[in-house]
PDB file of C-alpha atoms in Angstrom:
ATOM      1  CA  MET A  13      82.812  95.238  82.272  1.00 64.00           C
ATOM      2  CA  ASN A  14      85.094  97.390  80.095  1.00 90.00           C
ATOM      3  CA  LEU A  15      88.538  96.261  79.078  1.00 97.00           C
ATOM      4  CA  VAL A  16      91.452  98.527  79.976  1.00 98.00           C
ATOM      5  CA  ARG A  17      95.100  98.446  78.977  1.00 98.00           C
ATOM      6  CA  ILE A  18      97.997  97.659  81.271  1.00 98.00           C
ATOM      7  CA  TRP A  19     100.958 100.041  81.167  1.00 98.00           C
ATOM      8  CA  LYS A  20     103.756  98.155  82.898  1.00 98.00           C
ATOM      9  CA  PHE A  21     106.770  99.807  84.495  1.00 98.00           C
ATOM     10  CA  GLY A  22     109.620  98.449  86.565  1.00 96.00           C
ATOM     11  CA  ASP A  23     110.856  99.036  90.084  1.00 97.00           C
ATOM     12  CA  GLN A  24     111.654 102.384  91.688  1.00 97.00           C
ATOM     13  CA  ILE A  25     109.521 104.642  89.480  1.00 98.00           C
ATOM     14  CA  ASP A  26     110.094 107.892  91.335  1.00 97.00           C
ATOM     15  CA  THR A  27     108.086 111.073  91.611  1.00 97.00           C
ATOM     16  CA  ASP A  28     110.462 112.952  89.311  1.00 96.00           C
ATOM     17  CA  VAL A  29     109.671 110.472  86.527  1.00 97.00           C
ATOM     18  CA  LEU A  30     105.950 110.850  87.228  1.00 98.00           C
ATOM     19  CA  ALA A  31     106.070 114.660  87.545  1.00 97.00           C
ATOM     20  CA  PRO A  32     109.351 115.970  86.096  1.00 97.00           C
ATOM     21  CA  GLY A  33     110.677 118.893  88.118  1.00 94.00           C
ATOM     22  CA  ARG A  34     111.367 121.095  85.108  1.00 95.00           C
ATOM     23  CA  TYR A  35     107.616 121.225  84.368  1.00 96.00           C
ATOM     24  CA  MET A  36     106.425 121.818  87.930  1.00 94.00           C
ATOM     25  CA  LYS A  37     105.822 125.552  87.438  1.00 94.00           C
ATOM     26  CA  GLY A  38     103.577 124.962  84.418  1.00 95.00           C
ATOM     27  CA  THR A  39      99.947 123.913  84.282  1.00 97.00           C
ATOM     28  CA  ILE A  40      98.750 120.425  85.153  1.00 97.00           C
ATOM     29  CA  ASP A  41      98.155 119.883  81.422  1.00 97.00           C
ATOM     30  CA  GLU A  42     101.824 120.576  80.702  1.00 97.00           C
ATOM     31  CA  LEU A  43     103.066 118.507  83.632  1.00 97.00           C
ATOM     32  CA  ALA A  44     100.857 115.522  82.779  1.00 98.00           C
ATOM     33  CA  ALA A  45     102.021 115.653  79.146  1.00 98.00           C
ATOM     34  CA  HIS A  46     105.491 114.722  80.429  1.00 98.00           C
ATOM     35  CA  CYS A  47     104.402 112.060  82.933  1.00 98.00           C
ATOM     36  CA  LEU A  48     106.625 108.967  82.665  1.00 98.00           C
ATOM     37  CA  GLU A  49     108.300 110.261  79.473  1.00 97.00           C
ATOM     38  CA  ALA A  50     111.767 109.327  80.780  1.00 97.00           C
ATOM     39  CA  VAL A  51     110.817 105.632  80.654  1.00 98.00           C
ATOM     40  CA  ARG A  52     107.904 105.543  78.160  1.00 98.00           C
ATOM     41  CA  PRO A  53     107.838 108.651  75.941  1.00 98.00           C
ATOM     42  CA  GLU A  54     104.517 107.614  74.371  1.00 98.00           C
ATOM     43  CA  PHE A  55     102.658 107.100  77.667  1.00 98.00           C
ATOM     44  CA  ALA A  56     101.002 110.497  78.207  1.00 98.00           C
ATOM     45  CA  ALA A  57      99.797 110.745  74.609  1.00 98.00           C
ATOM     46  CA  GLN A  58      98.476 107.183  74.411  1.00 98.00           C
ATOM     47  CA  VAL A  59      97.071 106.327  77.845  1.00 98.00           C
ATOM     48  CA  LYS A  60      93.273 106.105  77.866  1.00 98.00           C
ATOM     49  CA  PRO A  61      90.792 106.757  80.685  1.00 98.00           C
ATOM     50  CA  GLY A  62      90.610 103.757  82.989  1.00 98.00           C
ATOM     51  CA  ASP A  63      93.938 102.241  81.930  1.00 98.00           C
ATOM     52  CA  LEU A  64      96.048 100.676  84.669  1.00 98.00           C
ATOM     53  CA  VAL A  65      99.603 101.604  85.578  1.00 98.00           C
ATOM     54  CA  VAL A  66     101.472  98.586  86.914  1.00 98.00           C
ATOM     55  CA  GLY A  67     104.714  99.001  88.805  1.00 98.00           C
ATOM     56  CA  GLY A  68     107.202  97.008  90.777  1.00 97.00           C
ATOM     57  CA  VAL A  69     108.775  97.707  94.141  1.00 97.00           C
ATOM     58  CA  GLY A  70     108.970 101.321  95.313  1.00 97.00           C
ATOM     59  CA  PHE A  71     106.440 102.862  92.947  1.00 98.00           C
ATOM     60  CA  GLY A  72     106.243 106.599  93.712  1.00 98.00           C
ATOM     61  CA  ILE A  73     109.443 106.866  95.753  1.00 97.00           C
ATOM     62  CA  GLY A  74     111.185 110.201  96.015  1.00 94.00           C
ATOM     63  CA  SER A  75     109.826 113.559  96.997  1.00 90.00           C
ATOM     64  CA  SER A  76     106.438 114.135  98.547  1.00 91.00           C
ATOM     65  CA  ARG A  77     105.125 116.069  95.520  1.00 92.00           C
ATOM     66  CA  GLU A  78     101.457 115.291  95.125  1.00 95.00           C
ATOM     67  CA  GLN A  79     101.724 116.302  91.469  1.00 97.00           C
ATOM     68  CA  ALA A  80     103.081 112.795  90.755  1.00 98.00           C
ATOM     69  CA  ALA A  81      99.695 111.277  91.554  1.00 98.00           C
ATOM     70  CA  GLN A  82      97.878 114.314  90.152  1.00 98.00           C
ATOM     71  CA  ALA A  83      99.490 113.833  86.726  1.00 98.00           C
ATOM     72  CA  LEU A  84      98.315 110.208  86.555  1.00 98.00           C
ATOM     73  CA  LYS A  85      94.821 111.193  87.677  1.00 98.00           C
ATOM     74  CA  HIS A  86      94.719 114.046  85.152  1.00 98.00           C
ATOM     75  CA  LEU A  87      95.574 111.595  82.365  1.00 98.00           C
ATOM     76  CA  GLY A  88      92.655 109.383  83.411  1.00 98.00           C
ATOM     77  CA  VAL A  89      94.586 106.461  84.861  1.00 98.00           C
ATOM     78  CA  GLY A  90      92.069 104.182  86.567  1.00 98.00           C
ATOM     79  CA  ALA A  91      94.423 102.779  89.189  1.00 98.00           C
ATOM     80  CA  VAL A  92      98.007 102.016  90.055  1.00 98.00           C
ATOM     81  CA  ILE A  93      98.794  98.407  90.897  1.00 98.00           C
ATOM     82  CA  ALA A  94     102.264  97.774  92.250  1.00 98.00           C
ATOM     83  CA  THR A  95     104.319  95.212  94.089  1.00 98.00           C
ATOM     84  CA  GLY A  96     104.995  97.998  96.561  1.00 97.00           C
ATOM     85  CA  ALA A  97     104.158 101.698  96.686  1.00 97.00           C
ATOM     86  CA  ALA A  98     105.862 104.491  98.575  1.00 97.00           C
ATOM     87  CA  ARG A  99     103.723 105.563 101.532  1.00 96.00           C
ATOM     88  CA  ILE A 100     103.542 109.260 100.728  1.00 97.00           C
ATOM     89  CA  PHE A 101     102.700 108.596  97.068  1.00 98.00           C
ATOM     90  CA  TYR A 102     100.058 106.083  98.144  1.00 98.00           C
ATOM     91  CA  ARG A 103      98.292 108.534 100.419  1.00 97.00           C
ATOM     92  CA  ASN A 104      98.644 111.465  98.004  1.00 97.00           C
ATOM     93  CA  ALA A 105      97.033 109.329  95.303  1.00 98.00           C
ATOM     94  CA  ILE A 106      94.141 108.244  97.519  1.00 98.00           C
ATOM     95  CA  ASN A 107      93.636 111.855  98.654  1.00 97.00           C
ATOM     96  CA  LEU A 108      93.296 112.842  94.991  1.00 98.00           C
ATOM     97  CA  GLY A 109      90.898 109.977  94.219  1.00 98.00           C
ATOM     98  CA  LEU A 110      93.417 107.725  92.429  1.00 98.00           C
ATOM     99  CA  PRO A 111      93.348 104.172  93.798  1.00 98.00           C
ATOM    100  CA  VAL A 112      96.655 102.445  94.504  1.00 98.00           C
ATOM    101  CA  LEU A 113      96.522  98.714  95.127  1.00 98.00           C
ATOM    102  CA  VAL A 114      99.362  96.471  96.219  1.00 98.00           C
ATOM    103  CA  SER A 115      99.910  92.906  95.039  1.00 98.00           C
ATOM    104  CA  PRO A 116     102.993  90.716  95.202  1.00 97.00           C
ATOM    105  CA  GLU A 117     101.777  89.300  91.871  1.00 97.00           C
ATOM    106  CA  ALA A 118     101.733  92.652  90.023  1.00 97.00           C
ATOM    107  CA  SER A 119     104.867  91.786  88.039  1.00 96.00           C
ATOM    108  CA  SER A 120     103.041  88.844  86.440  1.00 97.00           C
ATOM    109  CA  LEU A 121     100.765  91.224  84.503  1.00 97.00           C
ATOM    110  CA  ASP A 122     101.727  91.726  80.866  1.00 97.00           C
ATOM    111  CA  ASP A 123     102.392  95.137  79.375  1.00 98.00           C
ATOM    112  CA  GLY A 124      99.750  96.048  76.810  1.00 98.00           C
ATOM    113  CA  ALA A 125      97.310  93.349  77.918  1.00 97.00           C
ATOM    114  CA  LEU A 126      93.618  94.207  77.872  1.00 98.00           C
ATOM    115  CA  VAL A 127      92.047  93.306  81.198  1.00 98.00           C
ATOM    116  CA  GLN A 128      89.016  93.762  83.402  1.00 98.00           C
ATOM    117  CA  PHE A 129      89.567  95.629  86.662  1.00 98.00           C
ATOM    118  CA  ASP A 130      87.342  95.410  89.727  1.00 97.00           C
ATOM    119  CA  LEU A 131      88.388  98.019  92.282  1.00 97.00           C
ATOM    120  CA  GLU A 132      86.139  96.825  95.102  1.00 97.00           C
ATOM    121  CA  ALA A 133      87.326  93.204  94.811  1.00 97.00           C
ATOM    122  CA  GLY A 134      90.906  94.248  94.060  1.00 97.00           C
ATOM    123  CA  GLN A 135      91.013  91.922  91.078  1.00 98.00           C
ATOM    124  CA  VAL A 136      92.508  92.019  87.615  1.00 98.00           C
ATOM    125  CA  ARG A 137      90.986  89.498  85.195  1.00 97.00           C
ATOM    126  CA  ASP A 138      91.702  88.692  81.581  1.00 96.00           C
ATOM    127  CA  ALA A 139      89.143  89.318  78.850  1.00 93.00           C
ATOM    128  CA  SER A 140      87.521  85.926  79.477  1.00 93.00           C
ATOM    129  CA  GLY A 141      87.140  86.623  83.208  1.00 94.00           C
ATOM    130  CA  LYS A 142      90.016  84.435  84.441  1.00 96.00           C
ATOM    131  CA  LEU A 143      91.627  85.867  87.592  1.00 96.00           C
ATOM    132  CA  LEU A 144      95.142  87.118  86.859  1.00 96.00           C
ATOM    133  CA  VAL A 145      96.008  89.052  90.021  1.00 97.00           C
ATOM    134  CA  GLN A 146      94.417  89.508  93.423  1.00 98.00           C
ATOM    135  CA  CYS A 147      95.406  92.768  95.130  1.00 98.00           C
ATOM    136  CA  GLU A 148      95.056  93.858  98.717  1.00 97.00           C
ATOM    137  CA  THR A 149      91.656  95.514  98.798  1.00 97.00           C
ATOM    138  CA  LEU A 150      91.254  99.069  99.978  1.00 97.00           C
ATOM    139  CA  PRO A 151      89.508  99.530 103.320  1.00 97.00           C
ATOM    140  CA  ALA A 152      85.968 100.883 103.043  1.00 96.00           C
ATOM    141  CA  PHE A 153      86.918 104.385 104.212  1.00 96.00           C
ATOM    142  CA  LEU A 154      89.597 104.677 101.496  1.00 97.00           C
ATOM    143  CA  LEU A 155      87.203 103.331  98.873  1.00 97.00           C
ATOM    144  CA  ASP A 156      84.767 106.063  99.914  1.00 96.00           C
ATOM    145  CA  ILE A 157      87.454 108.706  99.387  1.00 97.00           C
ATOM    146  CA  VAL A 158      88.275 107.321  95.930  1.00 97.00           C
ATOM    147  CA  ARG A 159      84.601 107.042  94.947  1.00 96.00           C
ATOM    148  CA  ASP A 160      84.021 110.656  96.030  1.00 96.00           C
ATOM    149  CA  GLY A 161      86.874 111.826  93.794  1.00 96.00           C
ATOM    150  CA  GLY A 162      89.300 112.569  96.621  1.00 96.00           C
ATOM    151  CA  LEU A 163      89.590 113.585 100.245  1.00 95.00           C
ATOM    152  CA  ILE A 164      88.250 117.138  99.932  1.00 92.00           C
ATOM    153  CA  SER A 165      85.121 115.961  98.120  1.00 93.00           C
ATOM    154  CA  ASN A 166      84.716 113.189 100.671  1.00 92.00           C
ATOM    155  CA  LEU A 167      84.961 115.613 103.593  1.00 90.00           C
ATOM    156  CA  LYS A 168      82.500 117.979 101.957  1.00 89.00           C
ATOM    157  CA  ARG A 169      80.024 115.138 101.515  1.00 87.00           C
ATOM    158  CA  ARG A 170      80.452 113.679 104.990  1.00 82.00           C
ATOM    159  CA  ARG A 171      81.119 116.417 107.490  1.00 74.00           C
ATOM    160  CA  LEU A 172      82.210 119.827 106.421  1.00 62.00           C
ATOM    161  CA  PRO A 173      80.023 121.089 103.574  1.00 54.00           C
ATOM    162  CA  GLN A 174      80.027 124.656 104.814  1.00 60.00           C
ATOM    163  CA  ALA A 175      83.645 124.695 106.053  1.00 51.00           C
ATOM    164  CA  ILE A 176      85.472 123.700 102.871  1.00 52.00           C
TER     165      ILE A 176
END
C-alpha cells in the first residue's frame, strides 16, 4: 500500500478558503491553484495525488459551491477526513468522486505524517501498519459513486447510459 501525506487543517475550514470567490470566474486550474492558500499558501503547489486533507469540526461550511470539493479533487486529494463535515460539502464531494470520511479521532493525526489509507475499511494506518484512526465507513452505494469517479459516471454506468 502506498504512503500518502497528511495535510492537517483546523476547525471551520469554509468553502471560500477552499475555493476563493475572487477566482470563481476563472478555470478550475486557476481556482485550484488558490485552494486553501489563506491558511496554507504552499498547499496547492505541494499536495500530491492521494494525499489526505484532515480537518476539524465544520469542514466545508459556508456556501453550497461545489467548486470547493472540485478544487480538492482537481489537485488529486485522495480523501478528506474530518471530525465533522458540512452536509452540503460532504454530498458535493461524494458527487464529484472525492471521499469524505468522518472520525472523532481525526484531530489525533499529525500534519505531514506519511500514512496508509484504506478507503473501504475507513482506516488510516502508520507506515508500519498500526491503526491510527478508524473513520465511519461509507455505505456501499456511496463507495460505488466514489469508485466510478462521481455521480454522473455512476448513473451512466448503472441506469442512464443513453440519457446522460
